[in-house]
XYZ file of N, CA and C in Angstrom:
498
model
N -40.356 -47.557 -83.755
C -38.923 -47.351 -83.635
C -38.394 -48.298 -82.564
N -36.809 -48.996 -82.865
C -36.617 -49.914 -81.848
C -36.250 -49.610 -80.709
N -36.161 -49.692 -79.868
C -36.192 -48.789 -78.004
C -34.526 -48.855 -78.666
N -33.226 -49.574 -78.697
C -32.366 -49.070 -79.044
C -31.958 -47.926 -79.599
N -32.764 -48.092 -80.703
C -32.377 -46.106 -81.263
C -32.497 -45.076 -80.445
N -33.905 -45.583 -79.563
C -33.828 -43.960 -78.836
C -32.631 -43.487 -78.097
N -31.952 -44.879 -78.028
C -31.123 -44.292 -76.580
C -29.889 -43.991 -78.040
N -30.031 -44.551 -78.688
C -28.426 -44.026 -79.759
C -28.548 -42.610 -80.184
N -30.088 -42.277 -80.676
C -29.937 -40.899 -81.020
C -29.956 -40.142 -79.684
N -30.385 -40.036 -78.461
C -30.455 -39.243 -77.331
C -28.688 -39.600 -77.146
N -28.274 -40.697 -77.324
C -26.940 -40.022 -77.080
C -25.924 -39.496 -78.247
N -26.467 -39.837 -79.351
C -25.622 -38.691 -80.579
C -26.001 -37.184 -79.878
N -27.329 -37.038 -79.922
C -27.871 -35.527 -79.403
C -26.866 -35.142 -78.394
N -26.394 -35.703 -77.160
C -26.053 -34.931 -76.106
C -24.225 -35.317 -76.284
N -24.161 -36.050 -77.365
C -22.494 -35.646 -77.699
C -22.281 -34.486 -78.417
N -23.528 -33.732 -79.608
C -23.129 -33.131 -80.541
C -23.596 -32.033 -79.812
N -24.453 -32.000 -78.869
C -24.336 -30.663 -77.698
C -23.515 -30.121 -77.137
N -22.755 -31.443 -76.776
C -21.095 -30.904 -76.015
C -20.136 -30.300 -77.198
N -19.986 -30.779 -77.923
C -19.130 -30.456 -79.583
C -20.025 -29.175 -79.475
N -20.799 -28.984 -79.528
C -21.298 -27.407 -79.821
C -21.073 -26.603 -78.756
N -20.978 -26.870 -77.436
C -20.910 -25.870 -76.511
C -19.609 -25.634 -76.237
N -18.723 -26.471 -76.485
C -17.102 -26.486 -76.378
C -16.348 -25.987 -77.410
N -17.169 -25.871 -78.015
C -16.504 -24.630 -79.666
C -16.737 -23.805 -79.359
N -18.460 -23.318 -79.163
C -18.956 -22.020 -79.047
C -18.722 -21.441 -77.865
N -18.680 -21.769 -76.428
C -18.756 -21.273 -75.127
C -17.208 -21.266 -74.292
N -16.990 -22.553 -74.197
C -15.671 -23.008 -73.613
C -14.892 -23.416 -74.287
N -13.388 -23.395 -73.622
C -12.359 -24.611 -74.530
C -11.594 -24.680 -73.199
N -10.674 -25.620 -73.160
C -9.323 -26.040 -72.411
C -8.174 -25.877 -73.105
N -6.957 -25.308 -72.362
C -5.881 -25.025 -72.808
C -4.925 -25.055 -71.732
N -3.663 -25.732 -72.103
C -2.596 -25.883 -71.139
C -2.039 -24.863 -71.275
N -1.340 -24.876 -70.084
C -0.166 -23.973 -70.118
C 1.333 -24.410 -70.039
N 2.162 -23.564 -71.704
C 3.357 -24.460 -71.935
C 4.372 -22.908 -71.315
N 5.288 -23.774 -70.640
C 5.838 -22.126 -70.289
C 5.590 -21.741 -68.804
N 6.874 -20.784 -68.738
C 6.576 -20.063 -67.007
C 6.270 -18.726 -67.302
N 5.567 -18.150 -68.465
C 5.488 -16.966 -68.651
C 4.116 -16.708 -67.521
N 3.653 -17.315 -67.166
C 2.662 -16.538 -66.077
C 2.818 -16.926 -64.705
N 4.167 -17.823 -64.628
C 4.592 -17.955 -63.123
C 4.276 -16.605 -62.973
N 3.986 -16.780 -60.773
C 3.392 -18.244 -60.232
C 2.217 -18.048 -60.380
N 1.499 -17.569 -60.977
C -0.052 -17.823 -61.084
C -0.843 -18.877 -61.641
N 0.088 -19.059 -62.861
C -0.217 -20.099 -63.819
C 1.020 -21.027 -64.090
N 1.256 -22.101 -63.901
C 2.122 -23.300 -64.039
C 2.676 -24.005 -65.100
N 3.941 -24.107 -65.670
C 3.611 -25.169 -67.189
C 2.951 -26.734 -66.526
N 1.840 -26.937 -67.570
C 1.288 -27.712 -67.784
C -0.472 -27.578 -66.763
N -0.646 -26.419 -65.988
C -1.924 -26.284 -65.603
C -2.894 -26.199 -66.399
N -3.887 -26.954 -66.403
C -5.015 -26.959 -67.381
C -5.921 -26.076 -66.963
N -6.547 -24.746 -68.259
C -7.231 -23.510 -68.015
C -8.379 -23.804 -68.641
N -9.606 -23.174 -67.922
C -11.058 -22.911 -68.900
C -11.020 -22.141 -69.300
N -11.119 -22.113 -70.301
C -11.335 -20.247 -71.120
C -12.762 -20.151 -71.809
N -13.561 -19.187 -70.945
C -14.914 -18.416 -71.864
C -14.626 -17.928 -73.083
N -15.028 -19.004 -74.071
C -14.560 -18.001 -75.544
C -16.156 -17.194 -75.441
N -17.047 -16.885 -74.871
C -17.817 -15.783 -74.897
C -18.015 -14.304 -74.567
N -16.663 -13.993 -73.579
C -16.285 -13.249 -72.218
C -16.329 -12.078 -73.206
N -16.081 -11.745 -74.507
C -15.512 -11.065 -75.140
C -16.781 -11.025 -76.416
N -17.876 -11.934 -76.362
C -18.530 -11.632 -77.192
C -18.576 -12.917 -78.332
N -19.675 -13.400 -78.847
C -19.451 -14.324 -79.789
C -18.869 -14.403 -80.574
N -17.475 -15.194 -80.832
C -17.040 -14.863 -82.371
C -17.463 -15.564 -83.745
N -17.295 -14.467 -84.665
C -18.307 -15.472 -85.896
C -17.412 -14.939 -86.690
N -16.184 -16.019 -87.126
C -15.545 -16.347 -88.353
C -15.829 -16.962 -89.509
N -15.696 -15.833 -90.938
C -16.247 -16.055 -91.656
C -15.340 -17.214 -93.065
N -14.142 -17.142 -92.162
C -13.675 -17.760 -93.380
C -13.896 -17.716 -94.708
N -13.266 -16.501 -94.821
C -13.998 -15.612 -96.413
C -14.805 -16.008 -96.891
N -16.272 -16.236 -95.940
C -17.443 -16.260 -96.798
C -18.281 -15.095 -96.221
N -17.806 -15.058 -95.308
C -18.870 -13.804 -93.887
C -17.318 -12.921 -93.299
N -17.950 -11.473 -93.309
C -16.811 -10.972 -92.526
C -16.769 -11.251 -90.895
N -15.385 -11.254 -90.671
C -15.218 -11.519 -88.838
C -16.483 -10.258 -88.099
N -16.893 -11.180 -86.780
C -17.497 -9.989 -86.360
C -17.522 -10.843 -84.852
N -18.335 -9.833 -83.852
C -18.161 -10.575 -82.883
C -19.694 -10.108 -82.328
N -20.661 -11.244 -81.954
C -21.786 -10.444 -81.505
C -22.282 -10.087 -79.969
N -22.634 -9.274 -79.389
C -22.701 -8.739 -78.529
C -21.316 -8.396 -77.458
N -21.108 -7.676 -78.187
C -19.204 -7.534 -77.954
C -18.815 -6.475 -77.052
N -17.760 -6.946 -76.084
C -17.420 -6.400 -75.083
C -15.654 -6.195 -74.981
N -15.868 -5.208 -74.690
C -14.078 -4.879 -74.862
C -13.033 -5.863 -73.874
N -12.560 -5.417 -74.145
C -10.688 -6.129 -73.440
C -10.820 -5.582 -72.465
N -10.751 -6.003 -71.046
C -10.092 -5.162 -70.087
C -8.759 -5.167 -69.552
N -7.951 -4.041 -69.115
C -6.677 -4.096 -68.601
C -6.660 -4.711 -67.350
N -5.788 -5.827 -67.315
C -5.559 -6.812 -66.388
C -6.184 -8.282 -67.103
N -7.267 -8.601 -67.584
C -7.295 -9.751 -68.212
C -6.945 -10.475 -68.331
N -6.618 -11.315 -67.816
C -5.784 -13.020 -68.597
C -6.221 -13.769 -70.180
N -5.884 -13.419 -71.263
C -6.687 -14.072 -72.331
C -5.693 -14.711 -73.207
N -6.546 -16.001 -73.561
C -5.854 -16.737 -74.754
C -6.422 -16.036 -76.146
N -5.110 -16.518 -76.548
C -5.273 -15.320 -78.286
C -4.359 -16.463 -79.214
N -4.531 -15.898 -80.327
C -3.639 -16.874 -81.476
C -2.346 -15.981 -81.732
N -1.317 -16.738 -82.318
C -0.043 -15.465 -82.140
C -0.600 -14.829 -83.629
N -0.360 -13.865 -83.996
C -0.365 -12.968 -84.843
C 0.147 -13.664 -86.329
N -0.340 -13.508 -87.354
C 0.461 -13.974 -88.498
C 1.635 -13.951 -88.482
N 2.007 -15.408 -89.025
C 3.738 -15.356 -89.359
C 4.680 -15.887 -88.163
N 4.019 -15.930 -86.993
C 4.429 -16.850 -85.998
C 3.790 -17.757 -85.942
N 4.177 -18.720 -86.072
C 3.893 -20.640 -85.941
C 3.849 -20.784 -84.154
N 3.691 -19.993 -83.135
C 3.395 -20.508 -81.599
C 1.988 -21.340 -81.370
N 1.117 -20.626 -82.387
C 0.090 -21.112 -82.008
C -0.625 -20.097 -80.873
N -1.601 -21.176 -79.863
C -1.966 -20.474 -78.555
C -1.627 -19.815 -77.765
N -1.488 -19.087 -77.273
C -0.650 -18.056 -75.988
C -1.308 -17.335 -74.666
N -1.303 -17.532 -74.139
C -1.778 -16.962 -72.699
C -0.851 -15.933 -71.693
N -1.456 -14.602 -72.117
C -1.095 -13.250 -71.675
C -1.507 -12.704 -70.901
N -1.247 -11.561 -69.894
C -2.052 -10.618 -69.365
C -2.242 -9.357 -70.370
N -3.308 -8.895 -70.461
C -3.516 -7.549 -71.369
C -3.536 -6.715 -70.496
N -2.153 -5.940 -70.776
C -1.598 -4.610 -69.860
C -2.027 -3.075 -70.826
N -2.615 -2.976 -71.690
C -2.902 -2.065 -72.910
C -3.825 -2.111 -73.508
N -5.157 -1.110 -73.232
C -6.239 -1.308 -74.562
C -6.001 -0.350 -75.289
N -6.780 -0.354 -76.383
C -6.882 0.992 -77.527
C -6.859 2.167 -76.695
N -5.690 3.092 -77.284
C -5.293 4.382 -77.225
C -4.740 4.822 -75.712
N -4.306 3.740 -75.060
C -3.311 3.889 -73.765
C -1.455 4.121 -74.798
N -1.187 4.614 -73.778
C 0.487 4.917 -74.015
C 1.331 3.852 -72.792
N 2.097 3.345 -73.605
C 3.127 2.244 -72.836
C 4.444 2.781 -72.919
N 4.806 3.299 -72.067
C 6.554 3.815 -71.875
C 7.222 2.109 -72.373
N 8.099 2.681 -73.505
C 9.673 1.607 -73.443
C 10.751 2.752 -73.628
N 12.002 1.428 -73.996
C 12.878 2.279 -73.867
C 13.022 3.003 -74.781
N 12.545 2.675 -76.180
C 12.586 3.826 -76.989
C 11.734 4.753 -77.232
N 11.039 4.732 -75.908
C 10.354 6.076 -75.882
C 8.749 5.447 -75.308
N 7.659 6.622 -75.827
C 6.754 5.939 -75.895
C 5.483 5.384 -76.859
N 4.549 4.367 -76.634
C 3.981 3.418 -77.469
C 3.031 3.811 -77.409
N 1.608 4.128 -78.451
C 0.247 4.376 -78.195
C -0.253 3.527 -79.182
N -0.712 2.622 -78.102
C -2.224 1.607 -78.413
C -3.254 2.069 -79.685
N -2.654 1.255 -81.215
C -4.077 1.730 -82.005
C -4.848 0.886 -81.587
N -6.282 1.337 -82.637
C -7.784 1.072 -83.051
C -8.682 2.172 -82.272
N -9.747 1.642 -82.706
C -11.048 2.699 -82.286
C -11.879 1.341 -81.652
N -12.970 1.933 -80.735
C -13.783 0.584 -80.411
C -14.738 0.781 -80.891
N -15.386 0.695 -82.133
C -16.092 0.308 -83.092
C -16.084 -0.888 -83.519
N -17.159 -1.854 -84.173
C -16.972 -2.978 -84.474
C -16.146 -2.685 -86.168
N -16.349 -1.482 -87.112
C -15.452 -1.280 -88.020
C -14.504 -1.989 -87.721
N -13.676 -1.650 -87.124
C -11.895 -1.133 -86.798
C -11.560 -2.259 -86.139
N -10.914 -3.104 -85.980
C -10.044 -3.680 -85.101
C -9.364 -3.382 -84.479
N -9.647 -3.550 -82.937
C -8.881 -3.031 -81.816
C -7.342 -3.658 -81.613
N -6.317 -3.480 -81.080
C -5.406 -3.400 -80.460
C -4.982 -3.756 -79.352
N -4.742 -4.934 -78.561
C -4.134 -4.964 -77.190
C -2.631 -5.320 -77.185
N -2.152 -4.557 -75.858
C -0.244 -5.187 -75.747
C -0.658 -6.028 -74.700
N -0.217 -7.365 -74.733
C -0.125 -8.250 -74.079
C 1.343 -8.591 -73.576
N 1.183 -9.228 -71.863
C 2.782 -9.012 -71.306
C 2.583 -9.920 -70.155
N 3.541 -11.220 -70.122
C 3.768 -12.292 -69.458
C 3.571 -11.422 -68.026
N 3.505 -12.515 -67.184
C 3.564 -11.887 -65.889
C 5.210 -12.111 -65.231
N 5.757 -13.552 -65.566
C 6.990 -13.548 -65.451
C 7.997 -13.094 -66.385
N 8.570 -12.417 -66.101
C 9.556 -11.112 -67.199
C 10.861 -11.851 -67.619
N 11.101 -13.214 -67.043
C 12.386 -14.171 -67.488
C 11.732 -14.270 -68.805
N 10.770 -15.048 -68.825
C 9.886 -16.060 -70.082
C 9.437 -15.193 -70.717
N 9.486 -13.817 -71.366
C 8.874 -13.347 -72.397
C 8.060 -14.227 -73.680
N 6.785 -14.169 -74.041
C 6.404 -14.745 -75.197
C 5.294 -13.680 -75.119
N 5.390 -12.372 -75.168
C 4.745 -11.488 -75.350
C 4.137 -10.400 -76.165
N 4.038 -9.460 -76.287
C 4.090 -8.324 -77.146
C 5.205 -7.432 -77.104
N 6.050 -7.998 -76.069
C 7.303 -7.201 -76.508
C 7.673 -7.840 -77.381
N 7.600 -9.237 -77.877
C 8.148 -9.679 -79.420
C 7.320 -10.190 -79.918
N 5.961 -10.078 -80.202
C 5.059 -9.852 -80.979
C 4.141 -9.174 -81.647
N 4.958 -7.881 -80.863
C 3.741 -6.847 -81.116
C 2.353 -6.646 -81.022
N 1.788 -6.002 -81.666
C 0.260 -5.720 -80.966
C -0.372 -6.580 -81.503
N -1.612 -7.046 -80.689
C -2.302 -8.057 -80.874
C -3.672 -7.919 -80.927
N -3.925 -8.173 -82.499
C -5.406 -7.585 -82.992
C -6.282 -8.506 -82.294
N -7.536 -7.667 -82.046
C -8.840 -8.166 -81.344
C -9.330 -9.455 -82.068
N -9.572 -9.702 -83.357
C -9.743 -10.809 -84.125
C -8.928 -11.791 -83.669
N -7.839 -12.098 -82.780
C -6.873 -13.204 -82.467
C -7.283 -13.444 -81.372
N -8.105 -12.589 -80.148
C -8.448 -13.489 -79.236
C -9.529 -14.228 -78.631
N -9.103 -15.042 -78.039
C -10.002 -16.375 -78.342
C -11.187 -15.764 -77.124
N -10.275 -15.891 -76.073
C -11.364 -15.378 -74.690
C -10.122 -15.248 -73.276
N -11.558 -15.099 -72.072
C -10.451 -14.853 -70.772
C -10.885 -16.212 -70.098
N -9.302 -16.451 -69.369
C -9.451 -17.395 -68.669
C -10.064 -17.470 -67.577
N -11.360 -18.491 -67.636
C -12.168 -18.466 -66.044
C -11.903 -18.902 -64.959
N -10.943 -20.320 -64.949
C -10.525 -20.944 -63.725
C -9.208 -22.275 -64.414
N -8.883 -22.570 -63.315
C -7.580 -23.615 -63.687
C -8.575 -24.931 -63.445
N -8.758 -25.706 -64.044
C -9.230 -26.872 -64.268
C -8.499 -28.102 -63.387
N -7.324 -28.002 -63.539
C -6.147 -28.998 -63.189
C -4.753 -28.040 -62.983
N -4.036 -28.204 -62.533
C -2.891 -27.940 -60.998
C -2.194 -29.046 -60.820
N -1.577 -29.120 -61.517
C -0.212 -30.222 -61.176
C 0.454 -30.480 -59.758
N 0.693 -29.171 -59.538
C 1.510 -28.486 -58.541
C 0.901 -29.023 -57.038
N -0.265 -28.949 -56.846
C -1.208 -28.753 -56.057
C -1.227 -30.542 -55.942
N -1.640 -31.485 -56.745
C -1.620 -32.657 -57.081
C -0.506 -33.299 -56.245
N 0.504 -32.771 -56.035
C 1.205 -33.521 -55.561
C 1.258 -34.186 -53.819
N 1.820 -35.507 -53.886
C 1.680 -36.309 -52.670
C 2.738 -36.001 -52.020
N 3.099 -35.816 -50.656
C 4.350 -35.598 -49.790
C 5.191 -36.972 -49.771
């Protein structure tokens, strides 16, 4: 074999490692929006553990959704999720103030959190900006099935804010 190849396939290998660990483990995601002022910034770049929550294995109607070694939502969480069918937002980054079978006072009264935590059933979280100007929440998206989220955010990557020179 010509000493060139080795080094071409050792580096296909450790590109298609990263492509695999950045699907399966991690991703990056900005933040568009002041819905999590001041914690989170528009345009701060986030790591998100898509594992935090358990492997997800989408079957794209060939395998049903499932998630393996799966761990619930906790209240307080920061997690990126997909918006719910029928909204075109895309990505979103929430705090999860609601798991399955909590009650949320509004004004028209009050709200109780479905699902069961069984892997059957699909769970339920209300998700809710931290800044209350910028709503892009579950007050107008309603509840947000467990199958939509991606993972919790581990750390800010990049800080604009912080970046700056006097």
């Amino acid at each position: 074999m010509a000493n060139w190849l080795k080094y071409v396939i050792a580096l296909a290998s450790a590109f298609a490692l990263m492509l695999a660990f950045r699907a399966l483990v991690f991703s990056i995601h900005s933040v568009n929006g002041n819905g999590l002022a001041p914690l989170y910034q528009n345009g701060d770049m986030l790591l998100v553990n898509r594992c935090s929550y358990g492997l997800r294995i989408e079957g794209n109607g060939l395998l049903p959704y499932a998630r393996l070694q799966r761990c619930p939502v906790k209240r307080g969480d920061i997690v990126v999720f997909m918006a719910p069918n029928g909204i075109p937002s895309g990505v979103m980054i929430a705090r999860c103030k609601a798991v399955p079978g909590d009650t949320i006072p509004t004004l028209d009264g009050l709200l109780i959190v479905p699902g069961l935590k069984t892997c059957a059933k699909t769970d339920y979280y209300w998700m809710e900006a931290i800044n209350q100007q910028n709503p892009v929440d579950s007050r107008h998206l309603g509840f947000i099935p467990e199958r939509n989220i991606i993972g919790r955010v581990s750390t800010v990557l990049y800080n604009r804010h912080q970046l700056r020179l006097p």
